[in-house]
Amino acid sequence: MPGTDRCLKCSSCVRACPVVAEIGEMTFPGPRTVAVDAPRFGPSRVAIAEVAWLCSMCERCLEACPSRIGLPKAMLDMRASLFPNVRVRPGHERLLGNIDLYGLSIEPVRKVGGETMPKAKIAYFPGCIASQREVETMECSLGLLKAAGAEVEVPSGLVCCGSPLVKLGDERRCERLMDANLKILERYDQVVTSCPGCTVQLVEGYGLEALHITEFLTEVTGTKGMRFRPGSENIRLAVHHACHLSRGVGPHTKERTYELLSEVPGIELVSTGDETVCCGAGGSLLSGYPDVAGRMAARKVDSAIFCGAKIITAACPFCAMNLRRTGGIEVMELTQLISSRLRFPGQH
Ligand code: SF4
Ligand code: SF4
């Protein structure tokens, strides 16, 4: 167990938890009960199984804990120990069925990849959401990577990275997906992703050289190859920092995001104060409890509107999709936003 015997019973983790804030401790007792107390003292596994998948894996509790207890990891360990013996939520069942049928967490609507470039040493890994639902993210990401001078391709035959299965606690299915992806991805020197959940999984789970696109465009290629349209109308923009990016991949990605936005003409940043608060998409919360994930996203959208933003952006297709479900404000995934201001060859 990741250091749970160091618990001071201070409840800082509970106060930091956005799911507790949204639905209350009576419905989700929070990280201390699920990840620290339950494994050591009970309550029963049946009672814990009722709430163990209500966490979005945002890692705010880890930041708040004075003893630096690995609460999200302890939560995942709890899920992995429960998974073989409990009936998961209907949305999770659907996800597992899709993995078994298609190798993707969602039903595919299009075939992706296949055009190979002889020199390409960089693979773009679109992940389930950008390849099948937020397709503009994949297209804009590829456009930006090419505009920045990267020789990149989308390999055919890729399946889900396995991150949703790690979050569910299903290690067996996850290993099968990883084996299939590794056979393809180990042919490349570098993997680039748009989805931070995929980035974390490819780095930590697979041990690959994988970078999120915000890192790649700032640390590897730079943005000099990109030309922007001058005189564009100003955008009052709120930023949502995806949890799996700003806490999972690392806090440096917040600076990388702002670095990229500073290149785009006409961006007027609006400070909301809740930029790093979870939108509810991650950790299998959206698939298991779409109503809770929707309420958390709506809270963020309301805050952006209250602060005068006209658009909200996130460097994560999954967060963008969840925020968009609420309506009320335009949501643009980061590469979509940047591409909308890009000047393509021959354009003035
Ligand atoms: S990871 Fe986030 S949602 Fe999960 S228990 Fe911790 S603070 Fe709450
Ligand atoms: S913040 Fe850390 S020390 Fe405090 S109750 Fe939570 S797990 Fe225990």
Short mmCIF file of C-alpha atoms and ligand atoms in Angstrom, two decimals:
data_model
loop_
_atom_site.label_atom_id
_atom_site.label_comp_id
_atom_site.label_asym_id
_atom_site.label_seq_id
_atom_site.Cartn_x
_atom_site.Cartn_y
_atom_site.Cartn_z
CA MET A 1 0.00 0.00 0.00
CA PRO A 2 1.52 3.41 -0.96
CA GLY A 3 2.36 4.77 2.54
CA THR A 4 -1.16 4.64 3.96
CA ASP A 5 0.17 3.93 7.48
CA ARG A 6 1.44 7.55 7.51
CA CYS A 7 -2.13 8.94 7.54
CA LEU A 8 -2.59 11.79 10.07
CA LYS A 9 -6.39 11.73 9.73
CA CYS A 10 -6.33 15.43 8.84
CA SER A 11 -8.92 15.08 6.02
CA SER A 12 -7.05 17.55 3.77
CA CYS A 13 -7.51 15.00 0.96
CA VAL A 14 -11.27 14.97 1.47
CA ARG A 15 -11.49 18.75 1.43
CA ALA A 16 -9.44 18.85 -1.81
CA CYS A 17 -11.54 16.26 -3.63
CA PRO A 18 -13.72 17.76 -6.40
CA VAL A 19 -16.05 14.75 -6.42
CA VAL A 20 -16.75 15.14 -2.70
CA ALA A 21 -17.33 18.86 -3.34
CA GLU A 22 -19.82 18.04 -6.08
CA ILE A 23 -21.86 15.19 -4.60
CA GLY A 24 -21.05 15.31 -0.89
CA GLU A 25 -19.35 12.96 1.55
CA MET A 26 -22.54 10.97 2.12
CA THR A 27 -22.43 9.80 -1.51
CA PHE A 28 -18.66 9.59 -2.00
CA PRO A 29 -16.79 9.35 1.32
CA GLY A 30 -13.55 10.43 -0.35
CA PRO A 31 -9.99 9.18 -0.71
CA ARG A 32 -9.22 8.64 2.95
CA THR A 33 -12.09 6.21 3.48
CA VAL A 34 -11.67 4.34 0.20
CA ALA A 35 -7.90 4.23 -0.11
CA VAL A 36 -6.59 4.43 3.46
CA ASP A 37 -9.17 3.27 6.01
CA ALA A 38 -10.97 0.56 4.02
CA PRO A 39 -7.91 -1.53 3.18
CA ARG A 40 -6.76 -1.41 6.80
CA PHE A 41 -9.93 -1.51 8.90
CA GLY A 42 -12.95 -2.15 6.64
CA PRO A 43 -15.82 -1.22 6.02
CA SER A 44 -16.75 -4.21 4.02
CA ARG A 45 -15.57 -4.64 0.44
CA VAL A 46 -19.20 -4.69 -0.69
CA ALA A 47 -19.75 -1.19 0.69
CA ILE A 48 -16.49 0.08 -0.77
CA ALA A 49 -17.25 -1.42 -4.19
CA GLU A 50 -20.32 0.88 -4.29
CA VAL A 51 -18.12 3.99 -4.22
CA ALA A 52 -14.66 2.93 -5.42
CA TRP A 53 -15.28 4.02 -9.04
CA LEU A 54 -16.53 7.49 -8.08
CA CYS A 55 -13.01 8.95 -8.17
CA SER A 56 -11.87 10.82 -11.29
CA MET A 57 -8.16 10.13 -10.58
CA CYS A 58 -7.49 13.87 -10.66
CA GLU A 59 -4.65 13.57 -8.08
CA ARG A 60 -5.71 16.67 -6.12
CA CYS A 61 -5.75 14.57 -2.94
CA LEU A 62 -2.15 13.56 -3.56
CA GLU A 63 -1.18 17.24 -3.78
CA ALA A 64 -3.12 18.08 -0.61
CA CYS A 65 -1.87 15.23 1.58
CA PRO A 66 0.82 16.42 4.03
CA SER A 67 2.14 12.85 4.29
CA ARG A 68 2.36 12.54 0.48
CA ILE A 69 0.42 9.28 0.58
CA GLY A 70 -0.10 7.85 -2.89
CA LEU A 71 -3.87 8.05 -2.65
CA PRO A 72 -4.74 7.69 -6.36
CA LYS A 73 -2.43 4.67 -6.61
CA ALA A 74 -4.01 3.19 -3.46
CA MET A 75 -7.42 3.81 -5.04
CA LEU A 76 -6.31 1.96 -8.18
CA ASP A 77 -5.00 -0.94 -6.07
CA MET A 78 -8.37 -1.12 -4.34
CA ARG A 79 -10.18 -1.17 -7.70
CA ALA A 80 -7.86 -3.87 -9.06
CA SER A 81 -8.55 -6.03 -6.00
CA LEU A 82 -12.33 -5.52 -6.31
CA PHE A 83 -12.63 -5.76 -10.10
CA PRO A 84 -12.65 -9.55 -10.56
CA ASN A 85 -15.46 -10.00 -8.03
CA VAL A 86 -17.87 -7.12 -8.53
CA ARG A 87 -20.34 -6.07 -11.17
CA VAL A 88 -19.14 -2.77 -12.61
CA ARG A 89 -21.39 0.08 -13.77
CA PRO A 90 -23.36 -0.30 -17.04
CA GLY A 91 -21.11 2.28 -18.75
CA HIS A 92 -18.06 0.32 -17.68
CA GLU A 93 -19.60 -2.92 -19.01
CA ARG A 94 -20.10 -1.17 -22.35
CA LEU A 95 -16.50 -0.02 -22.36
CA LEU A 96 -15.26 -3.55 -21.66
CA GLY A 97 -17.50 -4.95 -24.41
CA ASN A 98 -16.06 -2.42 -26.88
CA ILE A 99 -12.51 -3.37 -25.90
CA ASP A 100 -13.31 -7.04 -26.51
CA LEU A 101 -15.03 -6.36 -29.83
CA TYR A 102 -12.97 -3.56 -31.35
CA GLY A 103 -9.89 -3.03 -29.17
CA LEU A 104 -11.19 0.49 -28.46
CA SER A 105 -13.03 1.84 -25.44
CA ILE A 106 -15.79 3.26 -27.66
CA GLU A 107 -17.57 1.99 -30.74
CA PRO A 108 -15.48 2.91 -33.78
CA VAL A 109 -17.08 4.89 -36.59
CA ARG A 110 -14.02 5.17 -38.84
CA LYS A 111 -10.78 3.45 -39.71
CA VAL A 112 -7.63 5.32 -38.72
CA GLY A 113 -4.00 5.12 -39.85
CA GLY A 114 -2.38 3.26 -42.64
CA GLU A 115 -0.66 5.90 -44.78
CA THR A 116 2.97 5.27 -43.95
CA MET A 117 5.83 7.63 -44.74
CA PRO A 118 9.16 5.95 -45.52
CA LYS A 119 11.13 8.36 -43.29
CA ALA A 120 8.69 8.78 -40.42
CA LYS A 121 10.30 8.04 -37.09
CA ILE A 122 7.53 9.69 -35.13
CA ALA A 123 4.21 7.99 -34.47
CA TYR A 124 1.15 9.99 -33.57
CA PHE A 125 -0.98 7.96 -31.15
CA PRO A 126 -4.53 9.35 -31.42
CA GLY A 127 -6.18 7.27 -28.70
CA CYS A 128 -9.85 6.27 -28.73
CA ILE A 129 -11.42 9.71 -28.31
CA ALA A 130 -9.38 11.71 -30.84
CA SER A 131 -9.55 8.92 -33.42
CA GLN A 132 -13.30 8.31 -33.14
CA ARG A 133 -15.13 11.22 -31.51
CA GLU A 134 -13.01 14.37 -31.33
CA VAL A 135 -11.56 13.71 -34.77
CA GLU A 136 -10.73 17.40 -35.32
CA THR A 137 -8.20 17.09 -32.50
CA MET A 138 -6.38 14.36 -34.39
CA GLU A 139 -6.48 16.27 -37.68
CA CYS A 140 -5.37 19.56 -36.11
CA SER A 141 -2.62 17.85 -34.11
CA LEU A 142 -1.25 16.21 -37.25
CA GLY A 143 -1.51 19.53 -39.11
CA LEU A 144 0.43 21.36 -36.38
CA LEU A 145 3.08 18.66 -36.13
CA LYS A 146 3.64 18.80 -39.89
CA ALA A 147 3.61 22.61 -39.90
CA ALA A 148 6.31 22.47 -37.21
CA GLY A 149 8.41 20.24 -39.48
CA ALA A 150 7.87 16.82 -37.88
CA GLU A 151 7.74 13.77 -40.12
CA VAL A 152 4.93 11.97 -38.42
CA GLU A 153 2.42 9.27 -39.27
CA VAL A 154 -0.51 7.48 -37.67
CA PRO A 155 0.37 3.78 -37.66
CA SER A 156 -2.44 1.40 -38.55
CA GLY A 157 -3.56 -1.33 -36.18
CA LEU A 158 -3.30 0.68 -32.94
CA VAL A 159 -5.77 -0.15 -30.19
CA CYS A 160 -6.74 1.59 -26.94
CA CYS A 161 -3.66 2.45 -24.84
CA GLY A 162 -5.18 0.61 -21.88
CA SER A 163 -5.49 3.64 -19.60
CA PRO A 164 -9.28 3.19 -19.13
CA LEU A 165 -8.65 -0.42 -18.10
CA VAL A 166 -5.98 0.60 -15.58
CA LYS A 167 -8.55 3.00 -14.13
CA LEU A 168 -11.14 0.22 -13.94
CA GLY A 169 -8.70 -2.22 -12.35
CA ASP A 170 -8.74 -4.67 -15.26
CA GLU A 171 -5.07 -5.58 -15.58
CA ARG A 172 -5.62 -8.70 -17.69
CA ARG A 173 -7.31 -6.93 -20.61
CA CYS A 174 -4.85 -4.07 -20.34
CA GLU A 175 -1.85 -6.33 -20.88
CA ARG A 176 -3.37 -7.69 -24.11
CA LEU A 177 -3.79 -4.17 -25.52
CA MET A 178 -0.29 -3.16 -24.49
CA ASP A 179 1.24 -6.17 -26.24
CA ALA A 180 -0.58 -5.30 -29.48
CA ASN A 181 0.42 -1.60 -29.39
CA LEU A 182 4.01 -2.27 -28.40
CA LYS A 183 4.62 -4.44 -31.48
CA ILE A 184 3.72 -1.39 -33.60
CA LEU A 185 5.12 1.47 -31.56
CA GLU A 186 8.56 0.07 -30.88
CA ARG A 187 9.40 0.66 -34.57
CA TYR A 188 9.39 4.44 -33.91
CA ASP A 189 11.87 6.69 -32.09
CA GLN A 190 9.17 8.89 -30.62
CA VAL A 191 5.46 8.77 -29.93
CA VAL A 192 3.34 11.93 -29.71
CA THR A 193 -0.15 12.05 -28.24
CA SER A 194 -2.99 14.52 -27.79
CA CYS A 195 -4.63 12.69 -24.91
CA PRO A 196 -2.76 13.09 -21.61
CA GLY A 197 -4.20 9.80 -20.31
CA CYS A 198 -2.53 8.03 -23.25
CA THR A 199 0.74 9.91 -22.62
CA VAL A 200 0.91 8.78 -18.99
CA GLN A 201 0.08 5.20 -19.94
CA LEU A 202 2.63 5.06 -22.78
CA VAL A 203 5.39 6.48 -20.57
CA GLU A 204 4.64 4.77 -17.26
CA GLY A 205 2.91 1.60 -18.44
CA TYR A 206 4.85 0.87 -21.64
CA GLY A 207 8.15 2.62 -20.86
CA LEU A 208 8.08 4.38 -24.25
CA GLU A 209 9.51 7.74 -25.30
CA ALA A 210 6.15 9.47 -25.50
CA LEU A 211 5.41 13.18 -25.30
CA HIS A 212 2.19 15.10 -25.14
CA ILE A 213 1.82 17.46 -28.08
CA THR A 214 2.22 20.53 -25.82
CA GLU A 215 5.66 19.20 -24.85
CA PHE A 216 6.63 18.16 -28.37
CA LEU A 217 5.75 21.50 -30.00
CA THR A 218 7.62 23.50 -27.36
CA GLU A 219 10.55 21.25 -26.44
CA VAL A 220 11.32 19.40 -29.70
CA THR A 221 10.26 21.28 -32.83
CA GLY A 222 9.43 24.72 -31.48
CA THR A 223 6.77 26.74 -33.26
CA LYS A 224 8.95 28.68 -35.71
CA GLY A 225 7.55 26.74 -38.68
CA MET A 226 4.03 27.89 -37.85
CA ARG A 227 2.64 31.07 -39.41
CA PHE A 228 -0.38 32.75 -37.91
CA ARG A 229 -2.98 34.98 -39.53
CA PRO A 230 -2.44 38.55 -38.35
CA GLY A 231 -5.28 40.87 -37.34
CA SER A 232 -7.52 38.10 -36.06
CA GLU A 233 -10.43 39.08 -33.86
CA ASN A 234 -9.69 38.85 -30.10
CA ILE A 235 -10.80 35.75 -28.20
CA ARG A 236 -11.60 35.96 -24.48
CA LEU A 237 -10.30 32.55 -23.48
CA ALA A 238 -10.54 30.44 -20.33
CA VAL A 239 -8.09 27.57 -19.90
CA HIS A 240 -8.85 24.22 -18.34
CA HIS A 241 -5.71 22.32 -17.32
CA ALA A 242 -6.48 18.61 -17.73
CA CYS A 243 -5.62 16.68 -14.54
CA HIS A 244 -3.81 13.91 -16.40
CA LEU A 245 -1.70 16.58 -18.10
CA SER A 246 -0.95 19.10 -15.35
CA ARG A 247 -0.59 16.54 -12.56
CA GLY A 248 -0.13 13.28 -14.49
CA VAL A 249 2.39 14.29 -17.17
CA GLY A 250 3.67 17.13 -14.99
CA PRO A 251 3.13 20.74 -13.89
CA HIS A 252 5.53 21.98 -16.62
CA THR A 253 2.75 21.33 -19.14
CA LYS A 254 0.84 24.34 -17.81
CA GLU A 255 3.73 26.58 -18.90
CA ARG A 256 3.94 24.72 -22.22
CA THR A 257 0.23 25.38 -22.80
CA TYR A 258 0.61 29.10 -22.12
CA GLU A 259 3.78 29.19 -24.23
CA LEU A 260 1.81 27.85 -27.19
CA LEU A 261 -1.11 30.20 -26.56
CA SER A 262 1.26 33.18 -26.41
CA GLU A 263 2.18 32.47 -30.06
CA VAL A 264 -1.42 32.77 -31.21
CA PRO A 265 -2.49 36.32 -32.09
CA GLY A 266 -5.60 37.78 -30.47
CA ILE A 267 -5.79 35.61 -27.36
CA GLU A 268 -7.03 37.43 -24.28
CA LEU A 269 -6.67 35.08 -21.31
CA VAL A 270 -9.39 35.16 -18.68
CA SER A 271 -8.43 33.99 -15.19
CA THR A 272 -11.11 31.80 -13.61
CA GLY A 273 -9.19 30.63 -10.54
CA ASP A 274 -10.32 27.04 -11.09
CA GLU A 275 -8.10 26.23 -14.08
CA THR A 276 -6.64 23.14 -12.40
CA VAL A 277 -9.91 21.81 -10.95
CA CYS A 278 -11.06 18.51 -12.47
CA CYS A 279 -13.85 18.61 -15.10
CA GLY A 280 -14.97 15.07 -14.17
CA ALA A 281 -13.93 13.30 -17.37
CA GLY A 282 -11.15 11.07 -16.07
CA GLY A 283 -10.64 7.97 -14.01
CA SER A 284 -13.64 6.14 -15.54
CA LEU A 285 -16.00 8.63 -13.86
CA LEU A 286 -17.46 9.80 -17.18
CA SER A 287 -18.20 6.27 -18.38
CA GLY A 288 -19.50 5.09 -15.00
CA TYR A 289 -21.24 8.19 -13.68
CA PRO A 290 -21.93 10.52 -16.64
CA ASP A 291 -24.31 12.62 -14.54
CA VAL A 292 -21.61 13.41 -11.95
CA ALA A 293 -19.04 14.12 -14.68
CA GLY A 294 -21.57 16.42 -16.37
CA ARG A 295 -22.22 18.36 -13.18
CA MET A 296 -18.49 18.87 -12.62
CA ALA A 297 -18.03 20.06 -16.20
CA ALA A 298 -21.02 22.41 -15.91
CA ARG A 299 -19.47 24.01 -12.83
CA LYS A 300 -16.31 24.79 -14.81
CA VAL A 301 -18.25 26.14 -17.78
CA ASP A 302 -20.37 28.36 -15.50
CA SER A 303 -17.21 29.72 -13.92
CA ALA A 304 -15.67 30.50 -17.34
CA ILE A 305 -18.87 32.27 -18.46
CA PHE A 306 -19.07 34.20 -15.17
CA CYS A 307 -15.50 35.45 -15.74
CA GLY A 308 -16.37 36.69 -19.22
CA ALA A 309 -14.78 33.97 -21.34
CA LYS A 310 -16.27 33.24 -24.77
CA ILE A 311 -14.27 30.08 -25.39
CA ILE A 312 -12.77 27.47 -23.07
CA THR A 313 -9.80 25.39 -24.16
CA ALA A 314 -8.22 22.18 -22.87
CA ALA A 315 -5.18 20.32 -24.19
CA CYS A 316 -7.11 17.08 -23.89
CA PRO A 317 -9.77 15.72 -26.25
CA PHE A 318 -11.49 13.84 -23.43
CA CYS A 319 -11.88 16.96 -21.26
CA ALA A 320 -12.98 18.94 -24.35
CA MET A 321 -15.66 16.35 -25.05
CA ASN A 322 -16.92 16.39 -21.46
CA LEU A 323 -16.95 20.20 -21.25
CA ARG A 324 -18.78 20.41 -24.60
CA ARG A 325 -21.59 18.16 -23.32
CA THR A 326 -22.76 20.97 -21.06
CA GLY A 327 -23.39 23.52 -23.84
CA GLY A 328 -23.38 27.22 -22.97
CA ILE A 329 -19.88 28.05 -24.19
CA GLU A 330 -17.73 27.20 -27.16
CA VAL A 331 -15.15 24.53 -26.31
CA MET A 332 -12.03 24.13 -28.41
CA GLU A 333 -9.35 21.56 -27.75
CA LEU A 334 -5.98 23.37 -27.74
CA THR A 335 -4.69 22.18 -31.15
CA GLN A 336 -8.07 23.04 -32.67
CA LEU A 337 -7.83 26.55 -31.27
CA ILE A 338 -4.25 27.05 -32.47
CA SER A 339 -5.07 25.64 -35.93
CA SER A 340 -8.04 27.99 -36.28
CA ARG A 341 -5.54 30.90 -36.32
CA LEU A 342 -2.88 29.22 -38.42
CA ARG A 343 -2.00 30.56 -41.88
CA PHE A 344 -1.60 27.69 -44.28
CA PRO A 345 0.65 27.89 -47.37
CA GLY A 346 -0.98 30.09 -50.03
CA GLN A 347 -3.29 31.72 -47.44
CA HIS A 348 -2.97 35.46 -46.68
S1 SF4 B 1 -7.95 11.51 -7.19
FE1 SF4 B 1 -9.28 13.34 -7.26
S2 SF4 B 1 -11.37 12.54 -7.40
FE2 SF4 B 1 -10.05 10.84 -6.73
S3 SF4 B 1 -10.18 10.87 -4.53
FE3 SF4 B 1 -8.37 12.07 -5.09
S4 SF4 B 1 -9.13 14.19 -5.20
FE4 SF4 B 1 -10.94 12.85 -5.22
S1 SF4 B 2 -4.60 14.18 3.56
FE1 SF4 B 2 -3.23 12.41 3.83
S2 SF4 B 2 -2.78 12.40 6.00
FE2 SF4 B 2 -4.60 13.69 5.77
S3 SF4 B 2 -6.36 12.28 5.99
FE3 SF4 B 2 -5.89 12.36 3.83
S4 SF4 B 2 -4.52 10.59 3.53
FE4 SF4 B 2 -4.52 11.01 5.72
#
